mmCIF file of C-alpha atoms in Angstrom:
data_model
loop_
_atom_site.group_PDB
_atom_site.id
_atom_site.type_symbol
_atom_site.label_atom_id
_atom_site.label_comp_id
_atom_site.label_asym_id
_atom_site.label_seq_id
_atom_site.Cartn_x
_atom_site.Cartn_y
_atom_site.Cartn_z
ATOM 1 C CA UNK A 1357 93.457 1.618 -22.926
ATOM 2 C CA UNK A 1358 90.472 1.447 -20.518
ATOM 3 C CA UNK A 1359 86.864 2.524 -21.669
ATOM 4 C CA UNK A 1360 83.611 3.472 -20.560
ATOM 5 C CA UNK A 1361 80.869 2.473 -22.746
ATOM 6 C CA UNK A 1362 76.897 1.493 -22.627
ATOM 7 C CA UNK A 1363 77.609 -1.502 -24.279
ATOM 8 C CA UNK A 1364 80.458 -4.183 -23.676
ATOM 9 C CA UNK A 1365 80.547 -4.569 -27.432
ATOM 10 C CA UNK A 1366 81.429 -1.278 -28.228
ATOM 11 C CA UNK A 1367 83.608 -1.070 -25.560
ATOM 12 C CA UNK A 1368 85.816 -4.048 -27.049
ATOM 13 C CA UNK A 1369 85.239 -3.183 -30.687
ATOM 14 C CA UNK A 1370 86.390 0.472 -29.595
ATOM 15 C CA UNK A 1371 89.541 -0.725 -28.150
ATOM 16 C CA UNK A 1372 90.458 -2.947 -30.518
ATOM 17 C CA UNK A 1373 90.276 -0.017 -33.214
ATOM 18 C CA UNK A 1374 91.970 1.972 -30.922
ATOM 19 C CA UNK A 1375 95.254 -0.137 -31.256
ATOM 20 C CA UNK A 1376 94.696 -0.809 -34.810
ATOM 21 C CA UNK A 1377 94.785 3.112 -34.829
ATOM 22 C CA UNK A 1378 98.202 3.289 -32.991
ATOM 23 C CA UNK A 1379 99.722 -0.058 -34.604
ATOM 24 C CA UNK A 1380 98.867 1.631 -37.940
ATOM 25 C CA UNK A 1381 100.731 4.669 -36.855
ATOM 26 C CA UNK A 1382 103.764 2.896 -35.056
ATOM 27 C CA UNK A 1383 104.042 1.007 -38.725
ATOM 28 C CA UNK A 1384 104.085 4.528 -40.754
ATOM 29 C CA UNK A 1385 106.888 5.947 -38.476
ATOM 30 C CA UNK A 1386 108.999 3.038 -37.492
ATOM 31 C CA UNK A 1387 113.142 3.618 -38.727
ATOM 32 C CA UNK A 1388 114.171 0.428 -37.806
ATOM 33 C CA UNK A 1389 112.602 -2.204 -39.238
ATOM 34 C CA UNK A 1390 115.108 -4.319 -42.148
ATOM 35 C CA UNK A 1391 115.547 -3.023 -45.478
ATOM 36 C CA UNK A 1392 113.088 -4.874 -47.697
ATOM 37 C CA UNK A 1393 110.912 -6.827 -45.526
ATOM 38 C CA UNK A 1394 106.969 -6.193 -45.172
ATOM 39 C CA UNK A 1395 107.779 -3.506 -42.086
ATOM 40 C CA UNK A 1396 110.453 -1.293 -44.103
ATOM 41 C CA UNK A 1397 107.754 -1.050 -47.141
ATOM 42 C CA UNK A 1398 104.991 0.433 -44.434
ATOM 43 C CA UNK A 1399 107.008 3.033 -43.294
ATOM 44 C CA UNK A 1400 106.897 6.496 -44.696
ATOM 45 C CA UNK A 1401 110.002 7.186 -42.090
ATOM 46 C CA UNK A 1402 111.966 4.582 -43.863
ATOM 47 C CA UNK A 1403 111.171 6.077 -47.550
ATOM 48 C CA UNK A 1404 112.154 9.071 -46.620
ATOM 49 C CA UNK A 1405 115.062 8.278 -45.168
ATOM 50 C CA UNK A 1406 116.125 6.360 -47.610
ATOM 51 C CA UNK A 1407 115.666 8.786 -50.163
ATOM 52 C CA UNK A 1408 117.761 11.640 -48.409
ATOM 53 C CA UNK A 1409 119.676 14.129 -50.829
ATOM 54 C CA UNK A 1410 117.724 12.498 -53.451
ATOM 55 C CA UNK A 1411 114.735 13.151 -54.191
ATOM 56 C CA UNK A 1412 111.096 14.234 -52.298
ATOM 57 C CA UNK A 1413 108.927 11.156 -50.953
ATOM 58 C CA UNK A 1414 105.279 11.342 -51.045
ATOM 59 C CA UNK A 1415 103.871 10.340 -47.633
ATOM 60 C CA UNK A 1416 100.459 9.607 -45.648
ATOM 61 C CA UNK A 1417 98.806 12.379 -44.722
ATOM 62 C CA UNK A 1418 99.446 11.548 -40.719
ATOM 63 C CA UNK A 1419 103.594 11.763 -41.337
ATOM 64 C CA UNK A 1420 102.898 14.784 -43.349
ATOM 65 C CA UNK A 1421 100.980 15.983 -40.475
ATOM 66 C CA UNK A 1422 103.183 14.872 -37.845
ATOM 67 C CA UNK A 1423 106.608 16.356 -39.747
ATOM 68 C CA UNK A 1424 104.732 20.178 -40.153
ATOM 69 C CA UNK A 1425 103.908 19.370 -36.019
ATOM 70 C CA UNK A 1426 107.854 18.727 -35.503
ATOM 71 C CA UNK A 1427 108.739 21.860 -37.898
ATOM 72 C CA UNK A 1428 106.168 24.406 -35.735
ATOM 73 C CA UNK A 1429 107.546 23.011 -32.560
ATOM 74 C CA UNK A 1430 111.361 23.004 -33.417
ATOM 75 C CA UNK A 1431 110.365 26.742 -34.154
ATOM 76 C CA UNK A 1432 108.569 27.136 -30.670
ATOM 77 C CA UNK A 1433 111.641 25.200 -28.692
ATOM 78 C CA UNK A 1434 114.250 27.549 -30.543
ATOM 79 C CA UNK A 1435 114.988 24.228 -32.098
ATOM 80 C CA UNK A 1436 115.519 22.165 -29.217
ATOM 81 C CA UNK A 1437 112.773 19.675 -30.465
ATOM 82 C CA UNK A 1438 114.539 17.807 -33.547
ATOM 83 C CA UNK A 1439 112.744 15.172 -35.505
ATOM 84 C CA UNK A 1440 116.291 15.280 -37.648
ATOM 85 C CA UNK A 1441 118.686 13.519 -34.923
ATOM 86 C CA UNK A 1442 118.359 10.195 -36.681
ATOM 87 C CA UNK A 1443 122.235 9.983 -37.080
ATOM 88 C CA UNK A 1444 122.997 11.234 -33.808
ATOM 89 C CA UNK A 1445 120.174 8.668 -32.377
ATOM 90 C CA UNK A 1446 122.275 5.207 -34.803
ATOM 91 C CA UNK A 1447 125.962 6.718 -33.625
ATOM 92 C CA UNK A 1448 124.625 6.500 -30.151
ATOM 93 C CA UNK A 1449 123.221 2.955 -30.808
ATOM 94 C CA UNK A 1450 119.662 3.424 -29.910
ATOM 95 C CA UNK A 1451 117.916 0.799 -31.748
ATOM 96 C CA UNK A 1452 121.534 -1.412 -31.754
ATOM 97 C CA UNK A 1453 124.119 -1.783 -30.082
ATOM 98 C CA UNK A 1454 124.581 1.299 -27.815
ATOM 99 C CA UNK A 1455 127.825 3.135 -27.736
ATOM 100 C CA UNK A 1456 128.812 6.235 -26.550
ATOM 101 C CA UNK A 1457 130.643 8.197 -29.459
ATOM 102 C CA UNK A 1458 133.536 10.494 -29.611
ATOM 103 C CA UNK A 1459 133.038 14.543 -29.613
ATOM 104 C CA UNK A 1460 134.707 14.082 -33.111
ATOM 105 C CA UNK A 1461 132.002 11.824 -34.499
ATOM 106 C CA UNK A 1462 129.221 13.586 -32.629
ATOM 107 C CA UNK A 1463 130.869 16.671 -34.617
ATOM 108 C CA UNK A 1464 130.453 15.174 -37.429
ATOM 109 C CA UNK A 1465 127.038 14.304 -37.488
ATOM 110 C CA UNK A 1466 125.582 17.265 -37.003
ATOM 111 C CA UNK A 1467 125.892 18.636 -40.193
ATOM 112 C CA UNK A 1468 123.012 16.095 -40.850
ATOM 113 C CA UNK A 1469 120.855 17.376 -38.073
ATOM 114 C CA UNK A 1470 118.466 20.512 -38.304
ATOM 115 C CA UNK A 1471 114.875 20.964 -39.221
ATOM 116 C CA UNK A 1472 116.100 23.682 -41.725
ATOM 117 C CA UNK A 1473 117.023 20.642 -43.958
ATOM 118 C CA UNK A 1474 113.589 19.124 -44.516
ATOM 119 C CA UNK A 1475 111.546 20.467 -47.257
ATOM 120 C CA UNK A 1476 107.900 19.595 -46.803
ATOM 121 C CA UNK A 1477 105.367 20.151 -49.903
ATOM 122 C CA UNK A 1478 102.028 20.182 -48.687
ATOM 123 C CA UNK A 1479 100.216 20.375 -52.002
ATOM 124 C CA UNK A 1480 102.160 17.160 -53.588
ATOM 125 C CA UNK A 1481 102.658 15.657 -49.907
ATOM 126 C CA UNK A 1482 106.072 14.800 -49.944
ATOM 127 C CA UNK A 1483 108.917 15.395 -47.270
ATOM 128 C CA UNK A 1484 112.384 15.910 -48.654
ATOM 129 C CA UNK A 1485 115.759 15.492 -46.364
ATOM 130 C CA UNK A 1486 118.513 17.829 -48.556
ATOM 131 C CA UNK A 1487 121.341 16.307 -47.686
ATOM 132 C CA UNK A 1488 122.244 12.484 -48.269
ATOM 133 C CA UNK A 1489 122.811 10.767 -44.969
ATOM 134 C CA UNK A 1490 120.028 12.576 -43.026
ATOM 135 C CA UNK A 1491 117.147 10.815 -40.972
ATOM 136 C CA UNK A 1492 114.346 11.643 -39.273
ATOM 137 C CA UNK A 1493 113.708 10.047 -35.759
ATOM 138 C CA UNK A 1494 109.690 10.408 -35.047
ATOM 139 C CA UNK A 1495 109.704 8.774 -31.511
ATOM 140 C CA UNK A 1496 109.016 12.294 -29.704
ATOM 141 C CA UNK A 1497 105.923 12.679 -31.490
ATOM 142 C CA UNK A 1498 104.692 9.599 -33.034
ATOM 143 C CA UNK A 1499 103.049 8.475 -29.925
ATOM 144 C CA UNK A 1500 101.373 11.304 -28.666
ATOM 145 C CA UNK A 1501 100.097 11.803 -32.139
ATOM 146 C CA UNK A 1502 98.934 8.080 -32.165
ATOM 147 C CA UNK A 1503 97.398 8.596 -28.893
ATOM 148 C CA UNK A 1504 95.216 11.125 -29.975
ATOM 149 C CA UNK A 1505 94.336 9.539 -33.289
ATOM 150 C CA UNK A 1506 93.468 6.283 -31.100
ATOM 151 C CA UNK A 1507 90.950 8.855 -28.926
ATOM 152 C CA UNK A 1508 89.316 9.787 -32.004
ATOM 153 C CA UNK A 1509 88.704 6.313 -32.907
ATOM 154 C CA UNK A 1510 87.542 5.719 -29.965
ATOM 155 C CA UNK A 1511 84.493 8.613 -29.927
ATOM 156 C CA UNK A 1512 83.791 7.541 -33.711
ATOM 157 C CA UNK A 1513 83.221 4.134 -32.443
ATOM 158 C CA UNK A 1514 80.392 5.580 -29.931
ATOM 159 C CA UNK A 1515 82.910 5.438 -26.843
ATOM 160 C CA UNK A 1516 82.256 8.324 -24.612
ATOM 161 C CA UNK A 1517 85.105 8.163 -21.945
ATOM 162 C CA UNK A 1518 88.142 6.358 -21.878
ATOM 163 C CA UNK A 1519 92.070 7.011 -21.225
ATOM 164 C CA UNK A 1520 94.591 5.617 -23.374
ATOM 165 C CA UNK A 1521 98.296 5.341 -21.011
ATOM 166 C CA UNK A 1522 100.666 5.866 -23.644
#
């Protein structure tokens, strides 16, 4: 992140909010981090993932935000943006071990995969995966989404120009 700003303070204090900004963000969408420590219980990603085919998860308004983004733009793409290719993304290995899978198991994942499947109630903000065994993967949005949160925080903490190389 590099700022302009009148004062050095506000340049620093504006940068450092910045990242809490995106840190805060990276912690609400983060899949990977291990079941029960302090990471897993920040991230809305990982409650809701957990809680596929069971029951709706109420989340932050920024996932909530971010999963009605992924739902107009699988629309847009004619569904080739996905937020639901979580177990396509762990049977490739990305985040592990990688591996490249069969056509058979590849098959066989993707009755888990498809926006179609997430029910999102705006009015009780929860996200609900209907099948058990789905996960959501917000990597291709999470950090534009973070950028631009971190810009706001920026111009709320008086800095006028800036660019934030994400």
């Amino acid at each position: 992140i590099t700022v302009y700003a009148h004062r050095e303070e506000t340049a620093r204090e504006g940068v450092l909010a910045a990242f809490d900004e995106i840190k805060r963000i990276a912690d609400l969408t983060d899949r990977f981090p291990e079941k029960g420590s302090r990471a897993y219980a920040l991230s809305d990603v990982c409650k809701i993932n957990s809680m596929a085919g069971i029951r709706p998860v109420k989340v932050s308004d920024d996932v909530l935000t971010m999963v009605e983004l992924s739902q107009k733009y699988y629309n847009t793409t004619e569904r080739a943006f996905d937020i639901t290719v979580g177990p396509l993304m762990d049977l490739w290995g990305f985040g592990g071990k990688p591996s490249v899978p069969s056509d058979r198991d590849i098959r066989g994942k993707l009755a888990l995969v498809g926006m179609d499947k997430v029910i999102v109630d705006r009015q009780a903000k929860t996200v609900f995966l209907a099948r058990k065994g789905m996960s959501l993967d917000l990597g291709g949005i999470a950090k534009g989404y973070a950028a631009e949160k971190a810009g706001e925080r920026l111009k709320k903490m008086g800095v006028s120009q800036g660019v934030i190389n994400a």
